[in-house]
Amino acid sequence: MSLSVGDAAPDFDLPGTGGRSYTLVEFAGKSVVHVFYPGDDTPVCTKQLNSYNDGLEQFANLDAHVLAISAQDVTSHEGFSGKHGFAFPLLADVDKSVAGAYGTLGPLGFPRRSVFIVDGDGIVHYAHRAIAGLTYRPVSELVDELEKLTS
């Protein structure tokens, strides 16, 4: 499946940090930034999630929530989040079903670094799938996209 801008975002129910599960529908009326990342405690993922954590106030000012999603289990996520103090949840997509629904799996089933912005109506407003996993979308770019939703 190839999810595109203008499509309805697939809902999900995933376990995450903080001892609870998360769904997309619980954020109805608010923007959500879905950050699909390849792995906990890897250099680029750590840098990416730390940059989003540092920019969290900018997202909050636009009433947007960040949800980071990867295939590691909650135990791994809790350790990674605790080490870096992430103030947004890390969700465990262990079977990669959500990554598949969002079209973020590469040809061999490996997750690609990808970011989606879903608006308050559950529609994909922004989609970026990285071909190579060494770069990520900067906070400023995502904030610019979120600002378009409020203007």
mmCIF file with all atom_site columns, C-alpha atoms in Angstrom:
data_model
loop_
_atom_site.group_PDB
_atom_site.id
_atom_site.type_symbol
_atom_site.label_atom_id
_atom_site.label_alt_id
_atom_site.label_comp_id
_atom_site.label_asym_id
_atom_site.label_entity_id
_atom_site.label_seq_id
_atom_site.pdbx_PDB_ins_code
_atom_site.Cartn_x
_atom_site.Cartn_y
_atom_site.Cartn_z
_atom_site.occupancy
_atom_site.B_iso_or_equiv
_atom_site.pdbx_formal_charge
_atom_site.auth_seq_id
_atom_site.auth_comp_id
_atom_site.auth_asym_id
_atom_site.auth_atom_id
_atom_site.pdbx_PDB_model_num
ATOM 1   C CA . MET A 1 1   ? 0.000  0.000  0.000  1.00 0.00 ? 1   MET A CA 1
ATOM 2   C CA . SER A 1 2   ? 1.256  3.461  -0.791 1.00 0.00 ? 2   SER A CA 1
ATOM 3   C CA . LEU A 1 3   ? -0.338 6.060  1.431  1.00 0.00 ? 3   LEU A CA 1
ATOM 4   C CA . SER A 1 4   ? -0.367 9.532  -0.130 1.00 0.00 ? 4   SER A CA 1
ATOM 5   C CA . VAL A 1 5   ? -1.232 13.097 0.793  1.00 0.00 ? 5   VAL A CA 1
ATOM 6   C CA . GLY A 1 6   ? -5.021 13.434 0.846  1.00 0.00 ? 6   GLY A CA 1
ATOM 7   C CA . ASP A 1 7   ? -5.628 9.817  1.912  1.00 0.00 ? 7   ASP A CA 1
ATOM 8   C CA . ALA A 1 8   ? -7.312 8.843  5.161  1.00 0.00 ? 8   ALA A CA 1
ATOM 9   C CA . ALA A 1 9   ? -4.638 7.737  7.619  1.00 0.00 ? 9   ALA A CA 1
ATOM 10  C CA . PRO A 1 10  ? -5.009 4.147  8.831  1.00 0.00 ? 10  PRO A CA 1
ATOM 11  C CA . ASP A 1 11  ? -5.904 3.889  12.500 1.00 0.00 ? 11  ASP A CA 1
ATOM 12  C CA . PHE A 1 12  ? -3.857 1.658  14.760 1.00 0.00 ? 12  PHE A CA 1
ATOM 13  C CA . ASP A 1 13  ? -3.689 0.415  18.320 1.00 0.00 ? 13  ASP A CA 1
ATOM 14  C CA . LEU A 1 14  ? -0.089 0.000  19.488 1.00 0.00 ? 14  LEU A CA 1
ATOM 15  C CA . PRO A 1 15  ? 1.498  -0.469 22.895 1.00 0.00 ? 15  PRO A CA 1
ATOM 16  C CA . GLY A 1 16  ? 3.893  2.282  23.842 1.00 0.00 ? 16  GLY A CA 1
ATOM 17  C CA . THR A 1 17  ? 5.956  3.909  26.522 1.00 0.00 ? 17  THR A CA 1
ATOM 18  C CA . GLY A 1 18  ? 4.187  5.180  29.577 1.00 0.00 ? 18  GLY A CA 1
ATOM 19  C CA . GLY A 1 19  ? 2.438  1.866  30.196 1.00 0.00 ? 19  GLY A CA 1
ATOM 20  C CA . ARG A 1 20  ? -0.415 2.313  27.758 1.00 0.00 ? 20  ARG A CA 1
ATOM 21  C CA . SER A 1 21  ? -1.583 1.772  24.199 1.00 0.00 ? 21  SER A CA 1
ATOM 22  C CA . TYR A 1 22  ? -2.116 4.512  21.637 1.00 0.00 ? 22  TYR A CA 1
ATOM 23  C CA . THR A 1 23  ? -4.555 4.888  18.755 1.00 0.00 ? 23  THR A CA 1
ATOM 24  C CA . LEU A 1 24  ? -4.770 7.511  16.044 1.00 0.00 ? 24  LEU A CA 1
ATOM 25  C CA . VAL A 1 25  ? -8.458 8.103  16.714 1.00 0.00 ? 25  VAL A CA 1
ATOM 26  C CA . GLU A 1 26  ? -7.732 9.318  20.267 1.00 0.00 ? 26  GLU A CA 1
ATOM 27  C CA . PHE A 1 27  ? -6.070 12.374 18.697 1.00 0.00 ? 27  PHE A CA 1
ATOM 28  C CA . ALA A 1 28  ? -9.127 13.355 16.622 1.00 0.00 ? 28  ALA A CA 1
ATOM 29  C CA . GLY A 1 29  ? -9.242 17.109 16.183 1.00 0.00 ? 29  GLY A CA 1
ATOM 30  C CA . LYS A 1 30  ? -5.481 17.438 16.649 1.00 0.00 ? 30  LYS A CA 1
ATOM 31  C CA . SER A 1 31  ? -2.570 17.098 14.265 1.00 0.00 ? 31  SER A CA 1
ATOM 32  C CA . VAL A 1 32  ? -0.266 14.125 14.704 1.00 0.00 ? 32  VAL A CA 1
ATOM 33  C CA . VAL A 1 33  ? 3.309  13.780 13.488 1.00 0.00 ? 33  VAL A CA 1
ATOM 34  C CA . HIS A 1 34  ? 4.034  10.083 12.884 1.00 0.00 ? 34  HIS A CA 1
ATOM 35  C CA . VAL A 1 35  ? 7.760  9.444  12.998 1.00 0.00 ? 35  VAL A CA 1
ATOM 36  C CA . PHE A 1 36  ? 8.649  5.988  11.682 1.00 0.00 ? 36  PHE A CA 1
ATOM 37  C CA . TYR A 1 37  ? 12.257 5.236  12.619 1.00 0.00 ? 37  TYR A CA 1
ATOM 38  C CA . PRO A 1 38  ? 14.373 2.105  12.063 1.00 0.00 ? 38  PRO A CA 1
ATOM 39  C CA . GLY A 1 39  ? 15.710 1.406  15.542 1.00 0.00 ? 39  GLY A CA 1
ATOM 40  C CA . ASP A 1 40  ? 16.249 2.342  19.160 1.00 0.00 ? 40  ASP A CA 1
ATOM 41  C CA . ASP A 1 41  ? 19.740 3.455  20.190 1.00 0.00 ? 41  ASP A CA 1
ATOM 42  C CA . THR A 1 42  ? 21.033 3.822  16.625 1.00 0.00 ? 42  THR A CA 1
ATOM 43  C CA . PRO A 1 43  ? 23.030 6.981  15.854 1.00 0.00 ? 43  PRO A CA 1
ATOM 44  C CA . VAL A 1 44  ? 20.723 8.654  13.313 1.00 0.00 ? 44  VAL A CA 1
ATOM 45  C CA . CYS A 1 45  ? 17.512 7.680  15.120 1.00 0.00 ? 45  CYS A CA 1
ATOM 46  C CA . THR A 1 46  ? 18.893 9.011  18.389 1.00 0.00 ? 46  THR A CA 1
ATOM 47  C CA . LYS A 1 47  ? 19.851 12.317 16.744 1.00 0.00 ? 47  LYS A CA 1
ATOM 48  C CA . GLN A 1 48  ? 16.466 12.550 14.986 1.00 0.00 ? 48  GLN A CA 1
ATOM 49  C CA . LEU A 1 49  ? 14.333 11.867 18.046 1.00 0.00 ? 49  LEU A CA 1
ATOM 50  C CA . ASN A 1 50  ? 16.444 14.169 20.213 1.00 0.00 ? 50  ASN A CA 1
ATOM 51  C CA . SER A 1 51  ? 15.925 16.977 17.679 1.00 0.00 ? 51  SER A CA 1
ATOM 52  C CA . TYR A 1 52  ? 12.148 16.411 17.764 1.00 0.00 ? 52  TYR A CA 1
ATOM 53  C CA . ASN A 1 53  ? 12.226 16.305 21.556 1.00 0.00 ? 53  ASN A CA 1
ATOM 54  C CA . ASP A 1 54  ? 14.169 19.587 21.619 1.00 0.00 ? 54  ASP A CA 1
ATOM 55  C CA . GLY A 1 55  ? 11.540 21.095 19.269 1.00 0.00 ? 55  GLY A CA 1
ATOM 56  C CA . LEU A 1 56  ? 8.562  19.670 21.121 1.00 0.00 ? 56  LEU A CA 1
ATOM 57  C CA . GLU A 1 57  ? 7.353  23.088 22.283 1.00 0.00 ? 57  GLU A CA 1
ATOM 58  C CA . GLN A 1 58  ? 7.066  24.189 18.642 1.00 0.00 ? 58  GLN A CA 1
ATOM 59  C CA . PHE A 1 59  ? 4.847  21.186 17.916 1.00 0.00 ? 59  PHE A CA 1
ATOM 60  C CA . ALA A 1 60  ? 2.797  21.791 21.064 1.00 0.00 ? 60  ALA A CA 1
ATOM 61  C CA . ASN A 1 61  ? 2.276  25.449 20.097 1.00 0.00 ? 61  ASN A CA 1
ATOM 62  C CA . LEU A 1 62  ? 0.529  24.148 16.975 1.00 0.00 ? 62  LEU A CA 1
ATOM 63  C CA . ASP A 1 63  ? -1.521 21.599 18.986 1.00 0.00 ? 63  ASP A CA 1
ATOM 64  C CA . ALA A 1 64  ? 0.375  18.757 17.313 1.00 0.00 ? 64  ALA A CA 1
ATOM 65  C CA . HIS A 1 65  ? 1.417  15.497 18.933 1.00 0.00 ? 65  HIS A CA 1
ATOM 66  C CA . VAL A 1 66  ? 4.508  13.481 18.056 1.00 0.00 ? 66  VAL A CA 1
ATOM 67  C CA . LEU A 1 67  ? 4.277  9.690  17.992 1.00 0.00 ? 67  LEU A CA 1
ATOM 68  C CA . ALA A 1 68  ? 7.467  7.749  17.224 1.00 0.00 ? 68  ALA A CA 1
ATOM 69  C CA . ILE A 1 69  ? 6.965  4.251  15.823 1.00 0.00 ? 69  ILE A CA 1
ATOM 70  C CA . SER A 1 70  ? 9.415  1.406  15.277 1.00 0.00 ? 70  SER A CA 1
ATOM 71  C CA . ALA A 1 71  ? 9.524  -2.391 15.378 1.00 0.00 ? 71  ALA A CA 1
ATOM 72  C CA . GLN A 1 72  ? 11.293 -2.769 18.733 1.00 0.00 ? 72  GLN A CA 1
ATOM 73  C CA . ASP A 1 73  ? 9.275  -3.868 21.740 1.00 0.00 ? 73  ASP A CA 1
ATOM 74  C CA . VAL A 1 74  ? 8.098  -1.649 24.579 1.00 0.00 ? 74  VAL A CA 1
ATOM 75  C CA . THR A 1 75  ? 10.933 -2.764 26.868 1.00 0.00 ? 75  THR A CA 1
ATOM 76  C CA . SER A 1 76  ? 13.480 -1.521 24.342 1.00 0.00 ? 76  SER A CA 1
ATOM 77  C CA . HIS A 1 77  ? 11.511 1.707  23.863 1.00 0.00 ? 77  HIS A CA 1
ATOM 78  C CA . GLU A 1 78  ? 11.312 2.349  27.615 1.00 0.00 ? 78  GLU A CA 1
ATOM 79  C CA . GLY A 1 79  ? 15.085 2.023  27.925 1.00 0.00 ? 79  GLY A CA 1
ATOM 80  C CA . PHE A 1 80  ? 15.755 4.248  24.903 1.00 0.00 ? 80  PHE A CA 1
ATOM 81  C CA . SER A 1 81  ? 13.229 6.862  25.991 1.00 0.00 ? 81  SER A CA 1
ATOM 82  C CA . GLY A 1 82  ? 14.447 6.842  29.580 1.00 0.00 ? 82  GLY A CA 1
ATOM 83  C CA . LYS A 1 83  ? 18.059 7.305  28.503 1.00 0.00 ? 83  LYS A CA 1
ATOM 84  C CA . HIS A 1 84  ? 17.201 10.404 26.427 1.00 0.00 ? 84  HIS A CA 1
ATOM 85  C CA . GLY A 1 85  ? 14.164 11.779 28.262 1.00 0.00 ? 85  GLY A CA 1
ATOM 86  C CA . PHE A 1 86  ? 11.792 11.773 25.298 1.00 0.00 ? 86  PHE A CA 1
ATOM 87  C CA . ALA A 1 87  ? 8.585  13.607 26.181 1.00 0.00 ? 87  ALA A CA 1
ATOM 88  C CA . PHE A 1 88  ? 6.566  11.883 23.447 1.00 0.00 ? 88  PHE A CA 1
ATOM 89  C CA . PRO A 1 89  ? 5.616  8.206  23.285 1.00 0.00 ? 89  PRO A CA 1
ATOM 90  C CA . LEU A 1 90  ? 7.520  5.516  21.420 1.00 0.00 ? 90  LEU A CA 1
ATOM 91  C CA . LEU A 1 91  ? 5.148  2.928  19.976 1.00 0.00 ? 91  LEU A CA 1
ATOM 92  C CA . ALA A 1 92  ? 5.972  -0.736 19.387 1.00 0.00 ? 92  ALA A CA 1
ATOM 93  C CA . ASP A 1 93  ? 4.973  -1.945 15.909 1.00 0.00 ? 93  ASP A CA 1
ATOM 94  C CA . VAL A 1 94  ? 6.614  -5.327 16.451 1.00 0.00 ? 94  VAL A CA 1
ATOM 95  C CA . ASP A 1 95  ? 4.845  -7.075 13.559 1.00 0.00 ? 95  ASP A CA 1
ATOM 96  C CA . LYS A 1 96  ? 5.380  -4.012 11.305 1.00 0.00 ? 96  LYS A CA 1
ATOM 97  C CA . SER A 1 97  ? 1.682  -3.962 10.390 1.00 0.00 ? 97  SER A CA 1
ATOM 98  C CA . VAL A 1 98  ? 1.373  -0.198 10.898 1.00 0.00 ? 98  VAL A CA 1
ATOM 99  C CA . ALA A 1 99  ? 4.603  0.431  8.975  1.00 0.00 ? 99  ALA A CA 1
ATOM 100 C CA . GLY A 1 100 ? 3.133  -1.696 6.183  1.00 0.00 ? 100 GLY A CA 1
ATOM 101 C CA . ALA A 1 101 ? -0.177 0.184  6.223  1.00 0.00 ? 101 ALA A CA 1
ATOM 102 C CA . TYR A 1 102 ? 1.702  3.488  5.923  1.00 0.00 ? 102 TYR A CA 1
ATOM 103 C CA . GLY A 1 103 ? 3.961  2.125  3.163  1.00 0.00 ? 103 GLY A CA 1
ATOM 104 C CA . THR A 1 104 ? 7.219  2.602  5.043  1.00 0.00 ? 104 THR A CA 1
ATOM 105 C CA . LEU A 1 105 ? 8.731  -0.853 4.568  1.00 0.00 ? 105 LEU A CA 1
ATOM 106 C CA . GLY A 1 106 ? 11.539 -1.277 2.060  1.00 0.00 ? 106 GLY A CA 1
ATOM 107 C CA . PRO A 1 107 ? 11.762 -4.138 -0.430 1.00 0.00 ? 107 PRO A CA 1
ATOM 108 C CA . LEU A 1 108 ? 13.204 -6.579 2.114  1.00 0.00 ? 108 LEU A CA 1
ATOM 109 C CA . GLY A 1 109 ? 10.766 -5.596 4.867  1.00 0.00 ? 109 GLY A CA 1
ATOM 110 C CA . PHE A 1 110 ? 13.143 -3.208 6.605  1.00 0.00 ? 110 PHE A CA 1
ATOM 111 C CA . PRO A 1 111 ? 11.512 -0.031 7.925  1.00 0.00 ? 111 PRO A CA 1
ATOM 112 C CA . ARG A 1 112 ? 12.398 3.235  6.213  1.00 0.00 ? 112 ARG A CA 1
ATOM 113 C CA . ARG A 1 113 ? 12.789 6.474  8.108  1.00 0.00 ? 113 ARG A CA 1
ATOM 114 C CA . SER A 1 114 ? 9.518  8.247  7.298  1.00 0.00 ? 114 SER A CA 1
ATOM 115 C CA . VAL A 1 115 ? 7.377  11.081 8.604  1.00 0.00 ? 115 VAL A CA 1
ATOM 116 C CA . PHE A 1 116 ? 3.659  11.685 8.120  1.00 0.00 ? 116 PHE A CA 1
ATOM 117 C CA . ILE A 1 117 ? 1.581  14.591 9.331  1.00 0.00 ? 117 ILE A CA 1
ATOM 118 C CA . VAL A 1 118 ? -2.050 13.684 9.857  1.00 0.00 ? 118 VAL A CA 1
ATOM 119 C CA . ASP A 1 119 ? -4.509 16.530 10.352 1.00 0.00 ? 119 ASP A CA 1
ATOM 120 C CA . GLY A 1 120 ? -7.300 16.679 12.927 1.00 0.00 ? 120 GLY A CA 1
ATOM 121 C CA . ASP A 1 121 ? -9.701 15.010 10.482 1.00 0.00 ? 121 ASP A CA 1
ATOM 122 C CA . GLY A 1 122 ? -7.430 11.993 10.049 1.00 0.00 ? 122 GLY A CA 1
ATOM 123 C CA . ILE A 1 123 ? -6.212 12.963 6.571  1.00 0.00 ? 123 ILE A CA 1
ATOM 124 C CA . VAL A 1 124 ? -2.563 12.714 5.541  1.00 0.00 ? 124 VAL A CA 1
ATOM 125 C CA . HIS A 1 125 ? -1.325 16.264 4.992  1.00 0.00 ? 125 HIS A CA 1
ATOM 126 C CA . TYR A 1 126 ? 2.389  15.483 4.550  1.00 0.00 ? 126 TYR A CA 1
ATOM 127 C CA . ALA A 1 127 ? 4.281  12.303 3.682  1.00 0.00 ? 127 ALA A CA 1
ATOM 128 C CA . HIS A 1 128 ? 8.016  11.753 3.404  1.00 0.00 ? 128 HIS A CA 1
ATOM 129 C CA . ARG A 1 129 ? 9.660  8.351  3.008  1.00 0.00 ? 129 ARG A CA 1
ATOM 130 C CA . ALA A 1 130 ? 13.449 8.340  2.994  1.00 0.00 ? 130 ALA A CA 1
ATOM 131 C CA . ILE A 1 131 ? 15.225 6.227  0.403  1.00 0.00 ? 131 ILE A CA 1
ATOM 132 C CA . ALA A 1 132 ? 18.471 6.253  2.398  1.00 0.00 ? 132 ALA A CA 1
ATOM 133 C CA . GLY A 1 133 ? 18.161 6.317  6.160  1.00 0.00 ? 133 GLY A CA 1
ATOM 134 C CA . LEU A 1 134 ? 20.993 8.710  6.972  1.00 0.00 ? 134 LEU A CA 1
ATOM 135 C CA . THR A 1 135 ? 18.961 11.920 6.984  1.00 0.00 ? 135 THR A CA 1
ATOM 136 C CA . TYR A 1 136 ? 15.694 12.992 8.522  1.00 0.00 ? 136 TYR A CA 1
ATOM 137 C CA . ARG A 1 137 ? 13.188 15.817 8.180  1.00 0.00 ? 137 ARG A CA 1
ATOM 138 C CA . PRO A 1 138 ? 14.135 18.809 10.344 1.00 0.00 ? 138 PRO A CA 1
ATOM 139 C CA . VAL A 1 139 ? 11.772 20.263 12.937 1.00 0.00 ? 139 VAL A CA 1
ATOM 140 C CA . SER A 1 140 ? 11.536 23.508 10.928 1.00 0.00 ? 140 SER A CA 1
ATOM 141 C CA . GLU A 1 141 ? 10.166 21.687 7.880  1.00 0.00 ? 141 GLU A CA 1
ATOM 142 C CA . LEU A 1 142 ? 7.564  19.835 9.915  1.00 0.00 ? 142 LEU A CA 1
ATOM 143 C CA . VAL A 1 143 ? 6.536  23.002 11.762 1.00 0.00 ? 143 VAL A CA 1
ATOM 144 C CA . ASP A 1 144 ? 6.141  24.799 8.399  1.00 0.00 ? 144 ASP A CA 1
ATOM 145 C CA . GLU A 1 145 ? 3.806  22.016 7.237  1.00 0.00 ? 145 GLU A CA 1
ATOM 146 C CA . LEU A 1 146 ? 1.833  22.133 10.476 1.00 0.00 ? 146 LEU A CA 1
ATOM 147 C CA . GLU A 1 147 ? 1.448  25.910 10.189 1.00 0.00 ? 147 GLU A CA 1
ATOM 148 C CA . LYS A 1 148 ? -0.245 25.386 6.809  1.00 0.00 ? 148 LYS A CA 1
ATOM 149 C CA . LEU A 1 149 ? -2.979 23.476 8.651  1.00 0.00 ? 149 LEU A CA 1
ATOM 150 C CA . THR A 1 150 ? -3.742 26.429 10.920 1.00 0.00 ? 150 THR A CA 1
ATOM 151 C CA . SER A 1 151 ? -3.753 29.165 8.281  1.00 0.00 ? 151 SER A CA 1
#
